[in-house]
Coordinates of C-alpha atoms in Angstrom, one line a residue:
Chain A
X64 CA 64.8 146.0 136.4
X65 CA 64.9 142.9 138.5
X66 CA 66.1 139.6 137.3
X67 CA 63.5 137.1 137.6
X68 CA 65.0 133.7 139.1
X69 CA 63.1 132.0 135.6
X70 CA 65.9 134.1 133.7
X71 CA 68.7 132.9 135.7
X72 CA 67.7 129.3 135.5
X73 CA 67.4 129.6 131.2
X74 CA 70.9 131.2 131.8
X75 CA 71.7 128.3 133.9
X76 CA 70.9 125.7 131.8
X77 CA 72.5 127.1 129.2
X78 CA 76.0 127.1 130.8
X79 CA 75.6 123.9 131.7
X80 CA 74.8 122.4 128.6
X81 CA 78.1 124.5 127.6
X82 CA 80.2 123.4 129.9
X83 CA 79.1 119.8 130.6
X84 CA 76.8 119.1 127.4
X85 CA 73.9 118.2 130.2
X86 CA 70.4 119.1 127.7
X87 CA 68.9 122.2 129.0
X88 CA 65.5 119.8 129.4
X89 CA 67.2 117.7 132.3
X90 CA 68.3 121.0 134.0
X91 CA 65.9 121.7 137.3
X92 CA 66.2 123.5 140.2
X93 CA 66.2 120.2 142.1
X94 CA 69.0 119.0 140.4
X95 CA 72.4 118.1 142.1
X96 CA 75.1 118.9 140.3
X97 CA 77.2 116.4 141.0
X98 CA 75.1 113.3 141.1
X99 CA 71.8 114.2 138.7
X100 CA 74.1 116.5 136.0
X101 CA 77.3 114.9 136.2
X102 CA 79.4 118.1 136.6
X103 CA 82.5 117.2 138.3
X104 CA 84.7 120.0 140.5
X105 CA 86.6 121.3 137.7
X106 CA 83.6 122.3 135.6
X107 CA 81.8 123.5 138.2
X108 CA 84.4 126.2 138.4
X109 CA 83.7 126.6 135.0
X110 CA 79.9 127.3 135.5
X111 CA 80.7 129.3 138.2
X112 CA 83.3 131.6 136.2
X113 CA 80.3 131.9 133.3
X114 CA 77.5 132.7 135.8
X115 CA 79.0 135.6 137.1
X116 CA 79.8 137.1 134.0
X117 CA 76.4 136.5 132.4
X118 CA 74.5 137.8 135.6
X119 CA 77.9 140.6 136.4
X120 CA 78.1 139.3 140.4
X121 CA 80.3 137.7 142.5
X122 CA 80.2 134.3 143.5
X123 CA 82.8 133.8 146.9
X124 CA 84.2 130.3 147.1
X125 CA 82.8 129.8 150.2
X126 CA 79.2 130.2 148.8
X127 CA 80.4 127.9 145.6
X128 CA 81.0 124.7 147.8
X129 CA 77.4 125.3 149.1
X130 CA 75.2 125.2 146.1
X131 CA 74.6 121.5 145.8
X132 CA 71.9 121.7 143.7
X133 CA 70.8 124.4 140.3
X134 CA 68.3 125.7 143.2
X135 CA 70.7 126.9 145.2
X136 CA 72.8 128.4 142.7
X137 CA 69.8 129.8 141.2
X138 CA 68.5 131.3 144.6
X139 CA 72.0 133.1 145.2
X140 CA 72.5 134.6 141.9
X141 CA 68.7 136.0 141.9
X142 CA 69.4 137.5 145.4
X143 CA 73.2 138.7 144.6
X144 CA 71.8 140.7 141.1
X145 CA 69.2 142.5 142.8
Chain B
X215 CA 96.4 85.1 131.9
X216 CA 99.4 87.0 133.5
X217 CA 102.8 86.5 131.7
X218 CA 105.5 87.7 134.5
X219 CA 109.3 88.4 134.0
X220 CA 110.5 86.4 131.0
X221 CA 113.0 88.2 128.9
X222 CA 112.2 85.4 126.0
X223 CA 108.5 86.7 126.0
X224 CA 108.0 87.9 122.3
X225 CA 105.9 91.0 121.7
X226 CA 103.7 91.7 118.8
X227 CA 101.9 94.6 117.6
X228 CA 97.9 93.8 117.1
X229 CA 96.3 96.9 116.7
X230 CA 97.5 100.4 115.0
X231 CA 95.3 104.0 115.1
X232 CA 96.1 107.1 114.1
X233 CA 95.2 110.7 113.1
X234 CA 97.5 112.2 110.5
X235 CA 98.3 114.8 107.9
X236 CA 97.5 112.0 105.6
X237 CA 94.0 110.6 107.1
X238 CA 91.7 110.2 109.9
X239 CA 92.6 106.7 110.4
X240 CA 95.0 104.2 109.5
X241 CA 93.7 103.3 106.5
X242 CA 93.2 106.2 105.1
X243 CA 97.1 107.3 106.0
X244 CA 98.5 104.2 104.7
X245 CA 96.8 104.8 101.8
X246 CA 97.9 108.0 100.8
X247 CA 101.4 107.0 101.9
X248 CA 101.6 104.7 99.2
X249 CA 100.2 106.8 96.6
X250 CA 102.9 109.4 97.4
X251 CA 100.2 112.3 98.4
X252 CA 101.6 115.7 100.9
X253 CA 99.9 116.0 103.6
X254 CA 101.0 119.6 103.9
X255 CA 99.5 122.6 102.8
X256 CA 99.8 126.5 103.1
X257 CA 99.0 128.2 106.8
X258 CA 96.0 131.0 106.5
X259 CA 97.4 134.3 105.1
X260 CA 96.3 136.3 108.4
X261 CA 98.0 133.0 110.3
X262 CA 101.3 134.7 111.6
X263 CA 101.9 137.3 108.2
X264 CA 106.1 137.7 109.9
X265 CA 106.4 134.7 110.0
X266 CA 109.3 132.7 107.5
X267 CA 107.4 129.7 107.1
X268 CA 103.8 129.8 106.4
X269 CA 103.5 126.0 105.8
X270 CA 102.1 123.1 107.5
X271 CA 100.8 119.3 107.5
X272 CA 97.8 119.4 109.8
X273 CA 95.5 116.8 110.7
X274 CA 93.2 115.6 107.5
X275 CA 90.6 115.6 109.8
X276 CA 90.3 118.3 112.7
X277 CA 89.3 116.2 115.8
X278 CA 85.1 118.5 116.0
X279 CA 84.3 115.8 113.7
X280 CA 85.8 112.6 115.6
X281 CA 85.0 113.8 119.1
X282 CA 82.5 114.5 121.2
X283 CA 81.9 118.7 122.1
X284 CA 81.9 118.6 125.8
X285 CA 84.7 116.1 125.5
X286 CA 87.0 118.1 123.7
X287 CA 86.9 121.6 125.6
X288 CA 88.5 119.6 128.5
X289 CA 91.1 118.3 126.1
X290 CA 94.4 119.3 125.1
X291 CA 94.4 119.3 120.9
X292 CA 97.3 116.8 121.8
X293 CA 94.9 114.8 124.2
X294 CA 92.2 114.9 121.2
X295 CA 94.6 113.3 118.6
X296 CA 95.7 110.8 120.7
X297 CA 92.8 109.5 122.4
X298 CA 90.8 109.6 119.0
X299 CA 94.2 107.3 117.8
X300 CA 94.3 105.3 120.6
X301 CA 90.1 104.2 120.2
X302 CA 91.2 103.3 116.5
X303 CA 93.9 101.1 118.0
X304 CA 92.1 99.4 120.2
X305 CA 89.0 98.9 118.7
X306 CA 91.4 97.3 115.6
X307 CA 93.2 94.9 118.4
X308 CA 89.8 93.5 118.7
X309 CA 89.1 95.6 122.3
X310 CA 90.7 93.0 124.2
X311 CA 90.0 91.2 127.9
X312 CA 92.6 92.5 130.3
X313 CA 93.1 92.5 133.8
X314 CA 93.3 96.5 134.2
X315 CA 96.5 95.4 136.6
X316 CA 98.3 94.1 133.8
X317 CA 97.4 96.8 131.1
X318 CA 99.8 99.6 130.1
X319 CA 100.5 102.9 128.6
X320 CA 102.9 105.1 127.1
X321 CA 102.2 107.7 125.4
X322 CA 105.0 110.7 124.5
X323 CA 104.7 113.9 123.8
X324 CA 107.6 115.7 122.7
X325 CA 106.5 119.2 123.7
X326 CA 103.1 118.6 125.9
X327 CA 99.8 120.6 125.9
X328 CA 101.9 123.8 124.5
X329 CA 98.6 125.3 122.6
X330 CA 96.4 125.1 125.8
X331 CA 99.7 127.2 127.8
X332 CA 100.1 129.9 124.7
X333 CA 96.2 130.4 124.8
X334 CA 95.5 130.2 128.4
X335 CA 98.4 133.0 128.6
X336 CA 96.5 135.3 126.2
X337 CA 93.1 134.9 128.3
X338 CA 95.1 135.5 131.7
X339 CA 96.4 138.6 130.1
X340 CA 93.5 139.6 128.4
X341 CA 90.5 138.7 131.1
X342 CA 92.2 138.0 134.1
X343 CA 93.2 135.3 136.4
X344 CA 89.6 134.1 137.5
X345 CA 88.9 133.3 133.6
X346 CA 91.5 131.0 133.5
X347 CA 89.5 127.5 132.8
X348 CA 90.3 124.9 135.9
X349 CA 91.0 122.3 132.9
X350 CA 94.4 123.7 132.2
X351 CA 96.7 122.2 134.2
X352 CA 95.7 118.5 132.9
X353 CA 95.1 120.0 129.3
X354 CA 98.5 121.6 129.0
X355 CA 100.8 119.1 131.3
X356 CA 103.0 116.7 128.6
X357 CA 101.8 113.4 130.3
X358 CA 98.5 114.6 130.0
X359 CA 97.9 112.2 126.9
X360 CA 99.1 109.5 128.3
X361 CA 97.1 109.7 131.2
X362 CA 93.6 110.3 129.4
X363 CA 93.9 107.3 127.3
X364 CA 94.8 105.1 130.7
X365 CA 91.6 106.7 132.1
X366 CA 89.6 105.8 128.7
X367 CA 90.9 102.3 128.8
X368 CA 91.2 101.7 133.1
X369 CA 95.0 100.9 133.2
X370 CA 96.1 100.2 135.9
X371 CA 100.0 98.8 134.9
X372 CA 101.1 102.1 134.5
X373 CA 100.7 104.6 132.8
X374 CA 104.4 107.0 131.2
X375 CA 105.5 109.7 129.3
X376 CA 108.7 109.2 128.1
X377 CA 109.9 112.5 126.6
X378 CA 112.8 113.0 124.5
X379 CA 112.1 115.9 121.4
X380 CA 111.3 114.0 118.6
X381 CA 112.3 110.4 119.8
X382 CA 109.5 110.7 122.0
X383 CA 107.2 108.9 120.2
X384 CA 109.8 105.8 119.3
X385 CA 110.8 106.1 122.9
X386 CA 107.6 105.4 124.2
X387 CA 107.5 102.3 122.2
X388 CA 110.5 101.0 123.6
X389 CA 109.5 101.7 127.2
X390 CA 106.1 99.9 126.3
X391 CA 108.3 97.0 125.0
X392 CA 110.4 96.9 128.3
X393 CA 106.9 97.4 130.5
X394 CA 106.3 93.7 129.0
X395 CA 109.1 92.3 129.0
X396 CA 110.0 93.4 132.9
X397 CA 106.7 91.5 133.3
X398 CA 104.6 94.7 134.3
X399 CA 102.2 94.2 131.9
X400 CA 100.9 92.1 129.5
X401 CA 99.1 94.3 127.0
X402 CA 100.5 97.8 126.5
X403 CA 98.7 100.9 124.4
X404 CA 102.2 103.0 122.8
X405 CA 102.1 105.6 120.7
X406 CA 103.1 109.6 120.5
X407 CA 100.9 112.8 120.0
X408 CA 101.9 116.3 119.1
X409 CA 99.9 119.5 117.9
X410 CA 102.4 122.4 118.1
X411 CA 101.6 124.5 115.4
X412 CA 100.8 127.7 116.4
X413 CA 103.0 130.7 115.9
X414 CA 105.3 130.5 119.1
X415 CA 106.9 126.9 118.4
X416 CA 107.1 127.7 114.6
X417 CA 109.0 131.6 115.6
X418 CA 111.7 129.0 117.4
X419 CA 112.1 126.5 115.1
X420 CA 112.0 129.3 112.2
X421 CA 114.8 131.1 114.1
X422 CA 117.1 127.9 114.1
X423 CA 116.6 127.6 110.8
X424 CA 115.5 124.2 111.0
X425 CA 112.2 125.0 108.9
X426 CA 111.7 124.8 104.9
X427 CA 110.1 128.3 103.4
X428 CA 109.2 126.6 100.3
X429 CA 106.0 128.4 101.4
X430 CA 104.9 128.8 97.5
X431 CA 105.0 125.1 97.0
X432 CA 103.6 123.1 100.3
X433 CA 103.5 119.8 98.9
X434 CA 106.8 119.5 97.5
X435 CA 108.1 121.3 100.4
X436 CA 109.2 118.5 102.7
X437 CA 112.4 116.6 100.7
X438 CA 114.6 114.1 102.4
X439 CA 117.5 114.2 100.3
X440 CA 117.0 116.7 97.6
X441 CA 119.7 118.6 96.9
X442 CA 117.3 121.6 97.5
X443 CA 115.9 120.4 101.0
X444 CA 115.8 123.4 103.1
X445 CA 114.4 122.4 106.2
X446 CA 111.3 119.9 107.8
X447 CA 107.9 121.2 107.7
X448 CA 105.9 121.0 111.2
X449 CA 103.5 118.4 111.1
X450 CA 100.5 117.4 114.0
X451 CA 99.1 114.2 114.8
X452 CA 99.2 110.9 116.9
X453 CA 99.9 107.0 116.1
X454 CA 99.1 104.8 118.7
X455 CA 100.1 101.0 118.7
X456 CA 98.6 97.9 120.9
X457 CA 101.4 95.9 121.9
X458 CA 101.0 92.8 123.9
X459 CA 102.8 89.2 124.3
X460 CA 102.8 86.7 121.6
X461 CA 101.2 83.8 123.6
X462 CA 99.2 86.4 124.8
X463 CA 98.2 87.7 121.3
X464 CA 97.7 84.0 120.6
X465 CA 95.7 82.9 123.2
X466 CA 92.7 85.6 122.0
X467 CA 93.3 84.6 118.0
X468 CA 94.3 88.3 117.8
X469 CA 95.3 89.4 114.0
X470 CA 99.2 90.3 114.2
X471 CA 100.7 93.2 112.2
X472 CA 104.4 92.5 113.0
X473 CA 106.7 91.9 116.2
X474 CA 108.4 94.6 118.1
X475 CA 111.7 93.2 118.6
X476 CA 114.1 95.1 120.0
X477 CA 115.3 98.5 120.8
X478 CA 118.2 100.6 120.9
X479 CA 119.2 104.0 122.9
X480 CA 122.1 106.2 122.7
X481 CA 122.5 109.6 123.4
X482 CA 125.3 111.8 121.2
X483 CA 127.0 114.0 124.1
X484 CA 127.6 116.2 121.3
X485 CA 124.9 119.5 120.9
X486 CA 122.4 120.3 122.1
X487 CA 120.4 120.8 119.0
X488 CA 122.8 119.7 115.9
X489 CA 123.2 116.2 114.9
X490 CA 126.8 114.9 115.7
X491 CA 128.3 114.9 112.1
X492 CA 130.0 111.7 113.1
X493 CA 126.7 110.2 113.5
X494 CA 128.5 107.5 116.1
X495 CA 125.6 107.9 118.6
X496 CA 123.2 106.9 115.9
X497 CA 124.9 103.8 114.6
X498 CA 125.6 102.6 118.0
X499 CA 121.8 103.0 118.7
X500 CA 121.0 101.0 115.5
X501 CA 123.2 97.9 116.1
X502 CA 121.7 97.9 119.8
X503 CA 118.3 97.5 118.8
X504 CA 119.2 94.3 116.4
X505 CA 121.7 93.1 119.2
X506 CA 118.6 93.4 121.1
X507 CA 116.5 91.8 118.7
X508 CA 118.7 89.2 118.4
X509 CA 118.6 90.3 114.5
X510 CA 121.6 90.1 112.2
X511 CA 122.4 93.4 109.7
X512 CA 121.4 91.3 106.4
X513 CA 118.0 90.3 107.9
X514 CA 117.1 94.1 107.9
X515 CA 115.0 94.6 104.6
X516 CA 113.8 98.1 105.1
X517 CA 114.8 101.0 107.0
X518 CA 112.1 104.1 108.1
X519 CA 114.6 106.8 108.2
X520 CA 114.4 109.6 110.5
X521 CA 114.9 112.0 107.4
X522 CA 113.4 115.3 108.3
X523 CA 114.4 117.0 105.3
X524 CA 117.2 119.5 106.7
X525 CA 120.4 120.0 105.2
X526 CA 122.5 118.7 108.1
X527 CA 120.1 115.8 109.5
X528 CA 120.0 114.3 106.6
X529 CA 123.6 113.5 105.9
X530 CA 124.2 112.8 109.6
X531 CA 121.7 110.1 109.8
X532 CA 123.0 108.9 106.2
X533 CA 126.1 108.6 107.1
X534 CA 125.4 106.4 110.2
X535 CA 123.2 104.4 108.3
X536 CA 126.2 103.8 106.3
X537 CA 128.4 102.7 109.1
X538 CA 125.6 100.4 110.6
X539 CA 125.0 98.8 107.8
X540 CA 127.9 99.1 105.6
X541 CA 128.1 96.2 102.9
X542 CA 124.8 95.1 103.3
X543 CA 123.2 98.8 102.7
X544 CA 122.1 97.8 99.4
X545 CA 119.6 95.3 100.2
X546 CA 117.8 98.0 102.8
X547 CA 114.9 99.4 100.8
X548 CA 115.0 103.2 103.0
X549 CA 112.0 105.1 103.3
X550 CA 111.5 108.5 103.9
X551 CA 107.7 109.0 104.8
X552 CA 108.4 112.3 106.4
X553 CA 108.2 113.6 102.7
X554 CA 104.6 113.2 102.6
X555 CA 103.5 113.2 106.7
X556 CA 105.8 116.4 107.7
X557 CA 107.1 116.2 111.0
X558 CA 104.9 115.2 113.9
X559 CA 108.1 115.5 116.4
X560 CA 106.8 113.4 119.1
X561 CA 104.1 111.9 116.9
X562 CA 106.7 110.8 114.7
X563 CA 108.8 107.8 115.6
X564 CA 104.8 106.1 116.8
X565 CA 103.4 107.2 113.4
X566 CA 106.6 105.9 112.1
X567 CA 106.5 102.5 113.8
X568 CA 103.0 102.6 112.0
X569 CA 104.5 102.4 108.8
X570 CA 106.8 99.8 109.3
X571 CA 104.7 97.3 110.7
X572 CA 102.3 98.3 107.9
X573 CA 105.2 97.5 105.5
X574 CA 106.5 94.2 107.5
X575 CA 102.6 92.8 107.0
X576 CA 101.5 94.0 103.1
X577 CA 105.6 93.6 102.3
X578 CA 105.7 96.9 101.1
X579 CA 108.1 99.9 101.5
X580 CA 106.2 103.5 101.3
X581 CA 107.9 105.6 98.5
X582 CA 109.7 108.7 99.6
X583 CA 108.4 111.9 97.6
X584 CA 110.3 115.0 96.5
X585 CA 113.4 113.9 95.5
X586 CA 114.1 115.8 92.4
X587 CA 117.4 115.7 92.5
X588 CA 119.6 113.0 94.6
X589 CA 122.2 114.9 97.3
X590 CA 125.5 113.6 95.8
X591 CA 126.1 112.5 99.5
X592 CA 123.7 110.2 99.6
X593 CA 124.6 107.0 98.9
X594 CA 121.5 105.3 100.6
X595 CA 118.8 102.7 98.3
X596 CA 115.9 104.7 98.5
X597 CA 112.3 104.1 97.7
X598 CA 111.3 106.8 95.3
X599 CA 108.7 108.2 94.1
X600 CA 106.4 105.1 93.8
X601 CA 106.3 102.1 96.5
X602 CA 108.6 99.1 96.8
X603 CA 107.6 95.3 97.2
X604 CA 109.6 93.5 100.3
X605 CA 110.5 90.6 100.4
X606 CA 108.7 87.1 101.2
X607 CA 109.8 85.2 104.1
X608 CA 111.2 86.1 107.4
X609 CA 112.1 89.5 107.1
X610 CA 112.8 92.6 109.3
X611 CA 112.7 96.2 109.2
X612 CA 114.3 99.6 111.5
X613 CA 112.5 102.8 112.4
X614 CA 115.1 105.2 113.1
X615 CA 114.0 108.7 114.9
X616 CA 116.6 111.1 116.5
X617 CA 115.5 114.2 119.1
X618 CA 117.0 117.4 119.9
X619 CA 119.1 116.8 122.9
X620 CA 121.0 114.4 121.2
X621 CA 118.5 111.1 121.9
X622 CA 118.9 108.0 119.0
X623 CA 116.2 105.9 119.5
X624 CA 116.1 102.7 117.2
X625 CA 113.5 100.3 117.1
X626 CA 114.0 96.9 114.9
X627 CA 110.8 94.6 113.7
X628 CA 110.2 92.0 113.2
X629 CA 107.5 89.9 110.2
X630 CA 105.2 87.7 112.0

């Protein structure tokens, strides 16, 4: 069954509040995650690590330094687990 | 204000933190110090079952309940005691104006983030390289401390880990004294942190014999010179100190626990792990820090002792006491606070420097528990059991703290 990309953003903001104690409530898909969520390089790595073992994909580095905002992470995870 | 290169520039200690075996602040520690209570207590009974000693003095206080969440899964347990320390410190000195340019800080370690490099080894093995966490190079690096607590406080003097075993901590307060007095800085945030218990560091210690295995009675475990002593019990923690200039000190009407005057550093050339019986390197380092000081032997009131509790320490240290001090021994009121804190080994000599300036400004020497029978080597006036009062007037006081490697560091104080 497909993953819908409204389960992978709950996952989303889950990890992030995890990782970087951001509330799930400020957590859309329009949100940078450097400048609106405050998650810096190293915790990004962390979110990244977390993502693809709630959602069992890969993330590539080279994909990592283009997902700016939770959208684009969100967009790439939905598309990699189906 | 900006106080540059004058070796006559006095420095004084104006704010103290800590987190202890005793408390979750300074208060609380000094207060149990006095009233002669263990911090230690027995280790889980599925902890390490092999293991000799199955004792500990942890933290009063784990750091969940001081610290932010987020905060603390990017720090180091170390990091967590001695940034949680260092905010008490501060906050007592009154959270003074500095220029960042001319604020400092030293903070030792005396093993570094070695919990965050056994655990990060058991997820690499366990779930593989990609799940090790980006945060543990900084977590587990021993200057790792040192450099949170500049980044809490934006110092921009410098900011050092002097590491030296169990001297660490009284090393970093010596190399915070000389950061003001070279004119680096004018306000300087010392201390040392440790959190080493965990099965690995205890199976080496254990296997030196260096710890007790009293394990059926904890609090009476730790015994600076008891006949019985058998070893030091591992202890975790941080004190951190504010140090700045006198005039500076002055100039902000900032309360003032007690001067840092002086320091002195040997080395034994000796072993690599044993004290040097002769305990020369010790006694030299003693007499340098009141030549530093400019203090004489029979201004020296009270003495924090090294005193770890082990058979050979013990009368090592006693014995250079001895030859420091020699007629005027009887007048040094010598405190053994390891007794009740356990061992923080690079926590220890900044804890340490805690007490003394604690004692300096309430005149009052912390008792020394567990001493149920005097070592017949020991010819040292100890503070038993209950505390002593010190003197009125212009009095001063030595920490003492000693490191594997062979490092005597001495640090003499001042009353203010």
């Amino acid at each position: 069954m497909a993953i819908t990309e409204q389960e992978v953003l709950a996952g989303i903001k889950e990890i992030v509040e995890e990782v970087a104690g951001v509330p799930g409530s400020d957590i859309e898909m329009s949100k940078n995650f450097t400048d609106d969520l405050d998650v810096d390089s190293l915790s990004m790595v962390e979110v990244v690590v977390a993502a693809e073992e709630r959602f069992g994909i890969k993330i590539p580095d080279d994909q990592v330094a283009g997902m700016l905002t939770v959208g684009d992470a969100v967009n790439f995870i939905v598309k990699a687990a189906n | 204000m900006s106080l540059k290169n004058d070796p006559n520039n006095r420095v004084v200690i104006t704010g103290l933190g800590t987190l202890s075996p005793l408390g979750r602040d300074v208060a609380s520690t000094w207060e149990g110090l006095l009233a002669g209570k263990s911090g230690v207590t027995r280790l889980p009974q599925d902890w390490s079952p092999d293991m000799p000693t199955q004792i500990a003095a942890k933290v009063a206080v784990e750091p969940a309940e001081l610290m932010d969440r987020v905060e603390m899964r990017r720090l180091d347990r170390s990091e967590q005691f001695a940034l949680i320390a260092a905010r008490e410190a501060w906050a007592d000195a009154g959270s003074p104006e500095v220029d960042p340019t001319r604020l400092g800080v030293v903070i030792a370690s005396g093993i570094g983030g070695v919990l965050t490099l056994l655990n990060s080894y058991d997820v690499l093995k366990e779930k593989g390289v990609r799940s090790v966490s980006p945060h543990t190079v900084p977590m587990l690096m021993p200057n790792g401390p040192a450099a949170h607590v500049g980044l809490e406080f934006g110092a921009k003097a410098g900011v050092h880990t002097p590491v030296s075993a169990c001297a660490s901590g009284a090393e970093a307060l010596g190399y915070a004294l000389n950061m003001i007095r070279s004119g680096r800085a004018d306000v300087v945030i010392a201390g040392g942190t440790e959190a080493a218990i965990h099965p690995l560091p205890m199976a080496g210690f254990a296997n030196m014999k260096a710890l007790s295995t009293r394990n059926d009675d904890p609090t009476r475990a730790s015994r600076p010179y008891d006949k019985d002593r058998d070893g030091f019990v591992l202890g975790e923690g941080a004190g951190v100190l504010v140090i700045e200039t006198l005039e500076h000190a002055k100039a902000r009407g900032a309360k003032i626990y007690a001067e840092v005057a002086g320091q002195g550093l040997t080395s034994d050339g000796f072993h690599i792990a044993a004290p040097d019986p002769e305990g020369t390197g010790a006694t030299r380092a003693m007499l340098a820090a009141l030549t530093d000081a400019n203090i004489s032997v029979d201004e020296i009131v009270h003495l924090n002792a090294h005193a770890t509790s082990t058979p050979a320490g013990d009368i090592a240290e006693a014995g250079a006491i001895t030859g420091a001090f020699k007629s005027h021994l009887d007048q040094i009121a010598i405190s053994a606070t390891k007794s009740m804190t356990g061992h923080l080994l690079g926590g220890a000599g900044a804890i340490e420097a805690i007490f003394v300036a604690l004692a300096l400004h309430h005149r009052i020497a912390p008792p020394t528990i567990n001493i149920e029978n005097l070592d017949d080597a020991i010819h040292l006036n100890i503070v038993r059991d209950k505390p002593r009062a010190l003197p009125s007037g212009d009095i001063a006081a030595l920490n003492n703290s000693f490191g594997f490697g062979g490092h005597n560091v001495a640090i003499a104080f001042r009353s203010i």
